Amino acid sequence: MTTVAVLVETRSGEVTQPTFEALTLARSLGTPVAVWLGEAPEAPEVARLGLYGAAEVRVVAVGDEARLPAVAAAALGAATSDAEVMLMVSTFVNKEIATRLALATGAGVVVDAAGAELVDGRVETMQTVFAATWNVRTRIEADRAIVGIRPNTTQAIAGEAPGAATLVEVAADLRQARETVVVVEPVSAPEGVPLAEAPVVVSGGRGTGGDYTLVRELADVLGGAVGASRDATDEGWISHEHMVGQTGTTVTPALYVACGISGAVHHRGGMQASGTIVAVNIDPDAPIFEIADFGVVGDLGDVLPQAIARIRERRAG
Amino acid sequence: MRILVTVKFVPDLQSQRSFTEGAVTRTGDDGTMNELDENAVEAALQLKEAAGEGEVYALTVGGDDAVAAVRKALQLGVDHAIHVSDAAIAGSDVFGTAKVIAAAVRKVHDEAPLDLVVTGMAALDGLTSMLPTALAVELDWSQLTLASGLTVEDGAATIVRHLPDAHETVSAPLPAVVSVTDEANKPPYPNFKLIMAARSKPVTTWALADLGIDPAAVGAGAARTVVVDASPRPPRENRVTVTDTGDAGTQLADFLLEKGLA
């Protein structure tokens, strides 16, 4: 049976949803083992990893130096020498870790994958490219495969016969990296689900004029996260962490609502693979309408309050 | 300050992008220098200016058409342009490409030491962002990636790196491979004088033999991944656009409620 290692992501000490998605995918490829970089996890987190199919939780005790891709890759390598397949969440940092691990092990790498399966003993992955206008299937020909999985592309499902995961401590010989992390200034996470993991994203662009009240209210009603276009973050209306686009966060929620966003290709590249796309824009020629399942040509100040009121009314009724 | 900037020839974002036999279609008609590489060129030019002296090289790897990428870099103000082109490179994965670029960097470095290689944060065709890391490993140089700020002082480079959970400041000795984000600077508009001056600047062309690379170590044959299928996604069906005449908000809400999305 293929050993499939999954790199655990945590936020405030808790395992993130995309990690459970990766574990779910790992079960379809072989026997999952979770790899935890940092101080040993608390028992409830180990139990949750077991629930999603991790037979083992391998812990490599590393500190802040693991923020450096060189250190993280060495630690991960030490814990996964027996793994034919390595899954991780496709983030900017993990892409760097994957690259280093691949150069150390000869593995083939695909990042930003929307799924993976074993075909004739090799891993094949599915991705969307060119602003999600093309589907691509890639075969990893190397004996070892590393796959970066996009959040929200696999549904996390607990294992049918979950067992207790065994905690295994792994010693790693971590050489001094060239780089030094001088300062780490934590970013206070916005409340609620992070953008990349949210099932619903409501984004505001230039058309908001900088006022996010209605966008936030709609996001609240729909249980979603707030996103923004590059225009809006450049104006300083909302912080960079909210930017949806090719150089910001790529999202694939079940529902994406674009408010006052024209839909430049940079933005579309970060959201075009979403399930249902809704657009509200005053400009009937805005390119966002070309990809919207439901488009409204109208003023945000009229359309959004009415939509919010209607949803509340129907729910109350 | 001696800096080499890597630039990539990619299909224009506004063009109809496609795949041909498992590789991104790249032709001179609708190809251009990767937009995010403009930030890398600008970062290098700013460092040279701050240092008061230096040389900036632009380097690209690709077929005949790819020379357009380094020509564009010349128009932006770099001093030298290098185009590595060899039929055996076609089909390389990121590791093969990194091998070729590393060899070319070493060739420049051996003539006179470089301080930095600067790259963009991603190429807007593949968007994998893996090359800067692979290049740092191949060269065995410091890796300072995703810089939204960059300073060089006393033989070390320091970057500010904005990650979702934290803003890091990371420092490392030179030489280093630095990738810069689109937050790092604002590339200026084209300058007519520079464009005219670029016309007379030569482009150095190297083949694999000039770099001492075994053709079997790169290209499609050495790639660890292969695209087995590529197809355009079908357009979304049953799309609706309404113009607000007073009840579009209600229609929007009903659409979401009917689909079980609200």
Coordinates of C-alpha atoms in Angstrom, one line a residue:
Chain A
M1 CA 0.0 0.0 0.0
T2 CA 1.3 3.4 -0.9
T3 CA 2.3 5.6 2.0
V4 CA 0.9 9.1 1.5
A5 CA 2.3 11.8 3.7
V6 CA 0.2 14.9 4.4
L7 CA 1.8 18.1 5.7
V8 CA -0.4 19.5 8.5
E9 CA -1.3 23.2 8.4
T10 CA -2.4 24.8 11.6
R11 CA -3.9 28.1 12.6
S12 CA -3.8 29.1 16.3
G13 CA -2.7 25.6 17.2
E14 CA -5.7 24.0 15.4
V15 CA -5.6 21.9 12.2
T16 CA -7.0 23.7 9.3
Q17 CA -9.9 22.5 7.0
P18 CA -7.6 22.1 3.9
T19 CA -5.5 19.7 5.9
F20 CA -8.6 17.5 6.4
E21 CA -9.4 17.8 2.7
A22 CA -5.8 16.7 1.9
L23 CA -6.2 13.7 4.3
T24 CA -9.4 12.8 2.6
L25 CA -7.7 12.8 -0.8
A26 CA -4.8 10.9 0.7
R27 CA -7.1 8.0 1.7
S28 CA -8.0 7.5 -1.9
L29 CA -4.4 7.2 -2.8
G30 CA -3.0 4.9 0.0
T31 CA -2.3 5.0 3.7
P32 CA -2.1 8.5 5.0
V33 CA 0.4 9.7 7.6
A34 CA 0.3 13.2 8.9
V35 CA 3.5 15.3 9.3
W36 CA 3.5 18.0 12.0
L37 CA 6.3 20.5 12.1
G38 CA 6.6 22.3 15.4
E39 CA 5.9 21.6 19.0
A40 CA 4.0 18.4 19.6
P41 CA 0.3 18.7 19.0
E42 CA -2.4 18.4 21.8
A43 CA -4.3 15.2 22.1
P44 CA -7.5 16.5 20.5
E45 CA -5.7 17.5 17.3
V46 CA -4.0 14.1 17.1
A47 CA -7.5 12.5 17.5
R48 CA -9.0 14.7 14.7
L49 CA -6.1 13.8 12.3
G50 CA -6.9 10.1 13.2
L51 CA -10.6 10.7 12.5
Y52 CA -9.7 11.8 8.9
G53 CA -7.6 8.7 8.4
A54 CA -4.0 9.5 9.6
A55 CA -2.5 6.2 10.8
E56 CA 0.4 8.2 12.3
V57 CA 1.1 11.7 13.3
R58 CA 4.9 12.3 12.8
V59 CA 6.2 15.2 14.7
V60 CA 9.4 17.0 13.9
A61 CA 10.2 19.4 16.8
V62 CA 11.2 22.7 15.1
G63 CA 10.8 26.3 16.1
D64 CA 10.5 29.5 14.2
E65 CA 13.4 28.6 12.0
A66 CA 10.9 26.3 10.2
R67 CA 9.5 29.5 8.6
L68 CA 12.5 29.2 6.3
P69 CA 11.7 26.9 3.3
A70 CA 15.1 25.3 3.5
V71 CA 14.5 24.2 7.1
A72 CA 10.9 23.1 6.6
A73 CA 11.9 21.0 3.6
A74 CA 14.7 19.3 5.5
A75 CA 12.4 18.6 8.4
L76 CA 9.7 17.3 6.1
G77 CA 12.2 15.2 4.2
A78 CA 13.4 13.5 7.4
A79 CA 9.8 12.5 8.3
T80 CA 8.8 11.2 4.9
S81 CA 11.6 9.1 3.5
D82 CA 9.2 6.1 3.1
A83 CA 6.4 8.1 1.4
E84 CA 5.8 7.7 -2.3
V85 CA 3.3 10.5 -2.3
M86 CA 3.4 13.8 -0.4
L87 CA 0.3 16.0 -0.3
M88 CA 0.3 19.6 1.0
V89 CA -2.0 22.6 0.7
S90 CA -1.0 24.7 -2.3
T91 CA 0.2 27.9 -0.6
F92 CA 3.1 30.2 -1.7
V93 CA 5.3 28.9 1.1
N94 CA 4.4 25.2 0.5
K95 CA 5.3 25.6 -3.2
E96 CA 8.8 26.6 -2.0
I97 CA 9.0 23.7 0.4
A98 CA 7.8 21.3 -2.3
T99 CA 10.5 22.5 -4.7
R100 CA 13.3 22.0 -2.2
L101 CA 12.0 18.6 -1.2
A102 CA 11.7 17.6 -4.8
L103 CA 15.3 18.6 -5.6
A104 CA 16.5 16.6 -2.6
T105 CA 14.5 13.4 -3.4
G106 CA 14.0 13.5 -7.2
A107 CA 10.3 13.7 -6.8
G108 CA 8.0 15.2 -9.5
V109 CA 5.8 18.1 -8.4
V110 CA 2.5 19.5 -9.4
V111 CA 1.1 22.5 -7.5
D112 CA -2.3 24.2 -7.5
A113 CA -3.9 20.8 -8.2
A114 CA -7.7 20.4 -7.9
G115 CA -7.5 16.7 -7.5
A116 CA -5.2 13.6 -7.8
E117 CA -5.6 9.9 -8.5
L118 CA -3.4 6.9 -9.0
V119 CA -3.4 5.6 -12.7
D120 CA -1.2 2.6 -13.4
G121 CA 0.9 3.2 -10.4
R122 CA 1.6 6.9 -11.1
V123 CA -0.1 10.0 -9.7
E124 CA -2.1 12.0 -12.1
T125 CA -3.4 15.5 -11.2
M126 CA -6.1 17.8 -12.4
Q127 CA -5.6 21.6 -12.6
T128 CA -7.2 24.6 -14.2
V129 CA -4.9 27.1 -15.9
F130 CA -5.1 30.3 -17.9
A131 CA -7.4 32.0 -15.5
A132 CA -9.4 28.7 -15.2
T133 CA -10.2 28.6 -18.9
W134 CA -8.4 25.3 -19.5
N135 CA -8.4 21.9 -17.7
V136 CA -5.1 20.1 -17.6
R137 CA -4.2 16.6 -16.5
T138 CA -0.6 16.0 -15.5
R139 CA 1.1 12.7 -14.9
I140 CA 4.0 12.6 -12.5
E141 CA 6.6 10.2 -14.0
A142 CA 9.0 10.2 -11.1
D143 CA 8.9 7.4 -8.5
R144 CA 8.0 10.0 -5.9
A145 CA 5.2 12.6 -6.2
I146 CA 4.6 15.8 -4.4
V147 CA 1.2 17.5 -5.0
G148 CA 0.0 20.8 -3.8
I149 CA -3.8 20.8 -3.4
R150 CA -5.9 23.9 -3.6
P151 CA -8.3 24.4 -0.7
N152 CA -12.0 23.7 -1.4
T153 CA -11.4 21.3 -4.2
T154 CA -11.9 18.1 -2.2
Q155 CA -14.7 17.6 0.3
A156 CA -13.3 16.7 3.7
I157 CA -15.0 13.5 4.9
A158 CA -14.0 11.6 8.1
G159 CA -12.8 8.0 7.6
E160 CA -15.3 5.2 7.7
A161 CA -13.3 3.2 10.2
P162 CA -11.2 5.8 11.9
G163 CA -8.5 4.6 14.2
A164 CA -6.5 6.3 16.8
A165 CA -3.5 8.0 15.3
T166 CA -0.1 7.1 16.8
L167 CA 2.2 10.0 17.7
V168 CA 5.7 9.4 16.4
E169 CA 8.6 11.7 17.1
V170 CA 11.1 12.1 14.3
A171 CA 14.6 13.4 14.9
A172 CA 15.9 15.6 12.1
D173 CA 19.4 16.8 11.5
L174 CA 18.7 20.4 10.5
R175 CA 21.7 22.2 9.2
Q176 CA 21.9 26.0 9.6
A177 CA 20.2 27.7 6.8
R178 CA 21.8 30.7 4.9
E179 CA 18.8 32.8 5.6
T180 CA 17.8 34.2 9.0
V181 CA 14.3 35.3 10.0
V182 CA 15.0 38.6 11.7
V183 CA 11.4 39.7 12.5
V184 CA 8.1 37.9 12.5
E185 CA 5.2 40.3 12.8
P186 CA 1.9 38.3 13.1
V187 CA -1.0 39.4 11.0
S188 CA -4.2 39.5 12.9
A189 CA -6.5 37.1 11.0
P190 CA -9.8 38.5 10.0
E191 CA -12.7 37.0 11.9
G192 CA -14.4 33.9 10.4
V193 CA -13.2 31.5 7.8
P194 CA -10.0 32.5 5.8
L195 CA -10.6 33.6 2.3
A196 CA -9.0 30.6 0.6
E197 CA -11.2 28.2 2.6
A198 CA -14.5 30.0 2.6
P199 CA -17.5 28.3 0.9
V200 CA -18.8 31.7 0.0
V201 CA -16.8 34.8 -1.0
V202 CA -18.2 38.3 -1.4
S203 CA -15.7 40.7 -3.0
G204 CA -15.8 44.4 -3.5
G205 CA -13.9 46.5 -6.0
R206 CA -13.6 50.0 -7.4
G207 CA -17.4 50.2 -7.6
T208 CA -17.7 50.2 -3.8
G209 CA -16.0 53.6 -3.7
G210 CA -14.1 52.3 -0.6
D211 CA -17.2 51.6 1.5
Y212 CA -17.4 47.9 2.4
T213 CA -20.4 48.1 4.6
L214 CA -22.8 46.4 2.1
V215 CA -20.2 43.9 1.0
R216 CA -19.5 42.9 4.6
E217 CA -23.2 42.7 5.3
L218 CA -23.9 40.4 2.4
A219 CA -20.9 38.2 3.3
D220 CA -22.3 38.0 6.8
V221 CA -25.7 37.0 5.6
L222 CA -24.3 34.4 3.3
G223 CA -21.8 33.1 5.8
G224 CA -18.9 34.0 3.6
A225 CA -15.5 35.8 3.7
V226 CA -14.8 39.3 2.3
G227 CA -12.6 39.6 -0.8
A228 CA -11.4 42.5 -2.8
S229 CA -9.9 43.4 -6.2
R230 CA -6.4 44.7 -6.7
D231 CA -7.8 48.2 -7.4
A232 CA -9.4 48.2 -3.9
T233 CA -6.3 47.0 -2.0
D234 CA -4.1 49.4 -4.0
E235 CA -6.3 52.3 -2.9
G236 CA -5.8 51.1 0.7
W237 CA -9.5 50.6 1.2
I238 CA -8.9 47.1 2.5
S239 CA -5.8 45.1 3.4
H240 CA -3.8 43.1 0.9
E241 CA -4.8 39.8 2.6
H242 CA -8.2 40.3 1.1
M243 CA -7.0 40.5 -2.5
V244 CA -8.4 37.8 -4.8
G245 CA -6.4 37.4 -8.0
Q246 CA -3.4 35.8 -9.6
T247 CA -0.9 37.4 -7.3
G248 CA -3.2 37.4 -4.2
T249 CA -5.4 34.6 -3.0
T250 CA -6.9 32.1 -5.5
V251 CA -10.4 31.0 -4.3
T252 CA -12.7 28.3 -5.5
P253 CA -15.8 28.7 -3.3
A254 CA -19.3 27.3 -4.1
L255 CA -20.5 30.9 -4.5
Y256 CA -18.5 34.0 -5.6
V257 CA -20.2 37.4 -5.5
A258 CA -18.3 40.2 -7.3
C259 CA -19.6 43.6 -6.3
G260 CA -18.4 46.6 -8.3
I261 CA -15.5 44.6 -9.9
S262 CA -14.9 45.0 -13.6
G263 CA -13.3 41.6 -13.9
A264 CA -9.8 42.2 -15.3
V265 CA -7.9 39.0 -16.2
H266 CA -5.8 39.3 -13.1
H267 CA -8.9 39.1 -10.9
R268 CA -10.6 36.4 -13.0
G269 CA -7.5 34.2 -12.7
G270 CA -8.1 34.1 -8.9
M271 CA -11.8 33.2 -8.9
Q272 CA -12.9 31.8 -12.3
A273 CA -13.0 28.2 -11.1
S274 CA -15.7 29.1 -8.4
G275 CA -18.9 27.1 -8.5
T276 CA -21.5 29.8 -9.1
I277 CA -20.5 33.3 -10.0
V278 CA -22.7 36.4 -9.3
A279 CA -21.7 39.9 -10.5
V280 CA -23.3 43.3 -9.7
N281 CA -21.9 46.2 -11.6
I282 CA -23.1 49.5 -12.9
D283 CA -21.2 49.1 -16.2
P284 CA -23.1 46.7 -18.6
D285 CA -19.8 46.2 -20.6
A286 CA -17.8 45.0 -17.5
P287 CA -16.0 41.8 -18.6
I288 CA -17.1 40.1 -15.3
F289 CA -20.5 39.6 -16.9
E290 CA -18.9 37.2 -19.5
I291 CA -18.3 34.7 -16.7
A292 CA -21.2 35.4 -14.4
D293 CA -23.9 32.8 -13.9
F294 CA -26.2 35.6 -12.7
G295 CA -25.3 39.2 -13.5
V296 CA -27.0 42.4 -12.4
V297 CA -26.4 45.7 -14.2
G298 CA -27.2 48.1 -11.4
D299 CA -26.1 50.2 -8.5
L300 CA -24.6 48.4 -5.5
G301 CA -26.4 50.8 -3.2
D302 CA -29.8 49.7 -4.6
V303 CA -29.2 46.0 -5.4
L304 CA -27.3 44.7 -2.4
P305 CA -29.7 46.1 0.4
Q306 CA -32.6 44.7 -1.5
A307 CA -31.0 41.3 -1.9
I308 CA -30.0 41.2 1.8
A309 CA -33.5 42.2 2.9
R310 CA -35.1 39.5 0.7
I311 CA -32.8 36.7 2.0
R312 CA -33.5 37.7 5.6
E313 CA -37.3 37.9 4.9
R314 CA -37.4 34.5 3.2
R315 CA -35.4 32.9 6.0
A316 CA -37.7 34.5 8.6
G317 CA -40.7 33.3 6.7
Chain B
M1 CA 26.2 46.1 -7.8
R2 CA 25.9 43.4 -10.4
I3 CA 22.5 41.9 -10.9
L4 CA 21.0 39.4 -13.3
V5 CA 17.2 39.5 -13.9
T6 CA 15.4 36.4 -15.3
V7 CA 12.5 37.2 -17.6
K8 CA 10.1 34.9 -19.3
F9 CA 8.3 35.0 -22.6
V10 CA 4.6 34.3 -22.1
P11 CA 1.4 34.5 -24.0
D12 CA -0.3 37.9 -23.6
L13 CA -2.9 37.7 -20.9
Q14 CA -5.5 39.3 -23.2
S15 CA -4.9 36.8 -26.0
Q16 CA -6.5 33.4 -26.5
R17 CA -4.1 31.2 -24.5
S18 CA -3.9 27.5 -25.4
F19 CA -1.9 24.3 -25.3
T20 CA -0.1 22.6 -28.2
E21 CA 1.0 19.0 -27.6
G22 CA 1.2 19.3 -23.9
A23 CA 3.0 22.7 -23.7
V24 CA 1.9 26.3 -23.5
T25 CA 1.6 27.8 -27.0
R26 CA 4.1 30.6 -27.3
T27 CA 4.3 32.6 -30.5
G28 CA 5.7 35.9 -31.4
D29 CA 2.3 37.2 -32.5
D30 CA 0.8 37.4 -29.0
G31 CA 3.8 36.8 -26.7
T32 CA 5.4 39.3 -24.4
M33 CA 7.6 39.6 -21.4
N34 CA 5.8 38.2 -18.3
E35 CA 4.2 41.3 -16.7
L36 CA 5.4 40.4 -13.2
D37 CA 9.0 40.4 -14.5
E38 CA 8.7 44.2 -14.9
N39 CA 8.8 44.4 -11.1
A40 CA 12.0 42.4 -11.1
V41 CA 13.6 44.6 -13.7
E42 CA 12.6 47.7 -11.8
A43 CA 13.9 46.4 -8.5
A44 CA 17.3 45.7 -10.1
L45 CA 17.5 49.1 -11.7
Q46 CA 16.6 50.8 -8.4
L47 CA 19.3 48.9 -6.6
K48 CA 21.9 49.8 -9.3
E49 CA 20.9 53.4 -9.0
A50 CA 21.1 53.4 -5.2
A51 CA 24.5 51.8 -5.4
G52 CA 25.7 54.5 -7.9
E53 CA 27.3 51.9 -10.1
G54 CA 26.8 48.5 -11.5
E55 CA 25.5 46.3 -14.4
V56 CA 22.1 44.8 -14.9
Y57 CA 21.7 41.7 -17.1
A58 CA 18.4 40.3 -18.4
L59 CA 18.3 36.6 -19.2
T60 CA 15.6 34.5 -20.9
V61 CA 15.4 30.9 -21.9
G62 CA 13.2 29.9 -24.9
G63 CA 12.8 29.5 -28.6
D64 CA 13.5 32.2 -31.2
D65 CA 10.4 34.3 -30.3
A66 CA 11.5 34.5 -26.7
V67 CA 14.1 37.1 -27.6
A68 CA 11.2 39.5 -27.3
A69 CA 11.4 39.2 -23.5
V70 CA 15.0 40.4 -23.2
R71 CA 14.4 43.1 -25.8
K72 CA 11.6 44.4 -23.7
A73 CA 14.0 44.3 -20.7
L74 CA 16.5 46.4 -22.7
Q75 CA 13.7 48.9 -23.4
L76 CA 13.1 49.1 -19.6
G77 CA 16.8 50.0 -19.1
V78 CA 18.9 46.9 -18.4
D79 CA 22.5 47.0 -19.7
H80 CA 22.9 43.5 -21.2
A81 CA 20.6 40.9 -22.7
I82 CA 21.2 37.1 -22.9
H83 CA 19.0 34.6 -24.7
V84 CA 19.6 31.0 -24.1
S85 CA 18.1 29.0 -26.9
D86 CA 18.4 25.3 -27.8
A87 CA 16.0 22.9 -29.4
A88 CA 16.9 20.4 -26.6
I89 CA 15.5 22.6 -23.9
A90 CA 11.9 22.3 -25.2
G91 CA 9.6 20.5 -22.9
S92 CA 11.8 21.1 -19.8
D93 CA 10.0 21.1 -16.4
V94 CA 10.9 23.7 -13.8
F95 CA 13.9 21.7 -12.7
G96 CA 15.3 21.5 -16.2
T97 CA 14.7 25.2 -16.7
A98 CA 16.4 26.0 -13.4
K99 CA 19.5 23.9 -14.4
V100 CA 19.8 25.9 -17.7
I101 CA 19.4 29.3 -16.0
A102 CA 21.8 28.3 -13.2
A103 CA 24.5 27.4 -15.8
A104 CA 24.0 30.7 -17.5
V105 CA 24.1 32.6 -14.2
R106 CA 27.4 30.9 -13.4
K107 CA 28.8 31.8 -16.7
V108 CA 28.1 35.5 -16.1
H109 CA 29.2 35.1 -12.4
D110 CA 32.6 33.6 -13.5
E111 CA 33.4 36.6 -15.7
A112 CA 32.7 39.0 -12.7
P113 CA 30.9 38.1 -9.6
L114 CA 27.1 38.8 -9.4
D115 CA 25.5 40.0 -6.2
L116 CA 21.9 39.1 -7.0
V117 CA 19.6 37.2 -9.3
V118 CA 16.2 38.9 -9.2
T119 CA 13.1 37.2 -10.6
G120 CA 9.3 38.0 -10.7
M121 CA 7.0 36.3 -8.1
A122 CA 5.4 34.1 -10.8
A123 CA 5.0 33.7 -14.5
L124 CA 1.5 34.5 -15.5
D125 CA 1.2 31.4 -17.7
G126 CA 2.0 28.6 -15.3
L127 CA 1.9 30.5 -12.0
T128 CA 3.7 27.8 -10.1
S129 CA 6.3 30.2 -8.4
M130 CA 8.7 27.3 -8.1
L131 CA 11.6 28.6 -10.3
P132 CA 13.2 31.1 -7.8
T133 CA 13.5 28.4 -5.2
A134 CA 14.8 25.8 -7.7
L135 CA 17.3 28.3 -9.0
A136 CA 18.6 29.2 -5.5
V137 CA 19.1 25.4 -4.8
E138 CA 20.8 24.8 -8.1
L139 CA 23.2 27.7 -7.5
D140 CA 23.5 27.0 -3.8
W141 CA 22.9 30.7 -3.1
S142 CA 20.7 32.3 -0.5
Q143 CA 16.9 32.2 -1.2
L144 CA 14.9 35.4 -0.5
T145 CA 11.6 34.9 -2.1
L146 CA 8.3 36.9 -2.4
A147 CA 9.9 40.2 -1.4
S148 CA 7.6 43.2 -1.2
G149 CA 10.6 45.2 0.0
L150 CA 14.3 44.7 -0.7
T151 CA 17.5 46.4 0.6
V152 CA 21.2 45.4 0.1
E153 CA 23.8 46.5 2.6
D154 CA 27.2 45.2 3.8
G155 CA 27.2 42.1 1.7
A156 CA 23.7 41.0 2.8
A157 CA 20.2 41.4 1.3
T158 CA 17.2 41.9 3.5
I159 CA 13.6 41.4 2.4
V160 CA 10.1 42.0 3.8
R161 CA 7.9 39.0 3.0
H162 CA 4.1 39.3 3.4
L163 CA 2.6 36.0 4.2
P164 CA -1.0 35.3 5.1
D165 CA -0.2 34.7 8.8
A166 CA 2.8 37.1 9.3
H167 CA 5.0 39.8 7.8
E168 CA 8.5 38.4 8.0
T169 CA 11.8 40.2 7.6
V170 CA 14.4 37.8 6.3
S171 CA 18.1 38.4 5.8
A172 CA 20.8 36.5 4.0
P173 CA 24.4 36.9 2.7
L174 CA 25.0 37.6 -0.9
P175 CA 24.9 36.2 -3.5
A176 CA 21.2 35.6 -3.3
V177 CA 18.2 34.8 -5.5
V178 CA 15.5 37.2 -4.8
S179 CA 11.9 37.1 -6.1
V180 CA 9.9 40.3 -5.9
T181 CA 6.1 40.7 -5.8
D182 CA 4.0 43.2 -7.6
E183 CA 3.9 45.2 -4.3
A184 CA 7.6 45.8 -4.4
N185 CA 7.5 48.7 -6.8
K186 CA 5.6 50.4 -9.6
P187 CA 7.3 49.9 -12.9
P188 CA 7.4 53.2 -14.8
Y189 CA 5.7 53.8 -18.2
P190 CA 7.9 53.1 -21.3
N191 CA 10.5 55.8 -21.9
F192 CA 11.0 56.8 -25.5
K193 CA 14.7 57.5 -25.1
L194 CA 15.3 54.1 -23.5
I195 CA 13.3 52.4 -26.3
M196 CA 15.4 54.1 -28.9
A197 CA 18.7 53.2 -27.1
A198 CA 17.6 49.6 -26.8
R199 CA 17.5 49.2 -30.6
S200 CA 21.3 49.3 -30.9
K201 CA 22.0 47.0 -27.9
P202 CA 23.1 43.5 -28.8
V203 CA 21.6 40.3 -27.5
T204 CA 24.0 37.5 -26.6
T205 CA 22.8 34.1 -27.6
W206 CA 24.0 30.9 -25.9
A207 CA 23.2 27.3 -26.7
L208 CA 23.5 24.3 -24.3
A209 CA 27.0 23.6 -25.5
D210 CA 28.1 27.1 -24.5
L211 CA 26.9 26.3 -21.0
G212 CA 28.3 22.8 -20.7
I213 CA 25.0 21.2 -20.2
D214 CA 24.2 17.6 -21.4
P215 CA 21.1 17.9 -23.6
A216 CA 19.8 14.7 -22.1
A217 CA 19.7 16.4 -18.6
V218 CA 17.0 18.8 -19.7
G219 CA 14.1 18.9 -22.1
A220 CA 11.0 16.8 -22.3
G221 CA 12.9 13.5 -21.8
A222 CA 14.2 14.6 -18.4
A223 CA 11.0 16.2 -17.2
R224 CA 9.5 14.6 -14.1
T225 CA 5.9 15.6 -15.1
V226 CA 4.1 15.4 -18.4
V227 CA 0.8 17.0 -19.5
V228 CA -1.3 14.1 -20.6
D229 CA -4.5 16.0 -21.5
A230 CA -5.4 19.7 -21.9
S231 CA -8.7 21.0 -23.0
P232 CA -10.6 24.3 -22.9
R233 CA -13.2 24.4 -20.2
P234 CA -16.7 24.5 -21.5
P235 CA -18.3 28.0 -21.2
R236 CA -20.8 28.4 -18.3
E237 CA -24.4 27.5 -19.5
N238 CA -27.7 29.3 -18.8
R239 CA -26.1 32.5 -17.8
V240 CA -28.5 35.3 -17.0
T241 CA -27.9 39.1 -16.9
V242 CA -30.6 41.4 -15.7
T243 CA -30.7 45.2 -15.8
D244 CA -32.0 46.7 -12.6
T245 CA -35.4 48.3 -13.0
G246 CA -36.2 48.3 -9.3
D247 CA -36.3 44.6 -8.3
A248 CA -33.0 43.1 -9.4
G249 CA -31.9 42.7 -5.8
T250 CA -34.9 40.5 -5.1
Q251 CA -34.3 38.5 -8.3
L252 CA -30.7 38.0 -7.2
A253 CA -31.8 36.8 -3.8
D254 CA -34.3 34.4 -5.3
F255 CA -31.7 33.0 -7.7
L256 CA -29.4 32.3 -4.7
L257 CA -32.3 30.9 -2.6
E258 CA -33.4 28.6 -5.4
K259 CA -29.9 27.2 -5.9
G260 CA -29.6 26.6 -2.2
L261 CA -26.8 29.1 -1.9
A262 CA -28.4 31.5 0.5

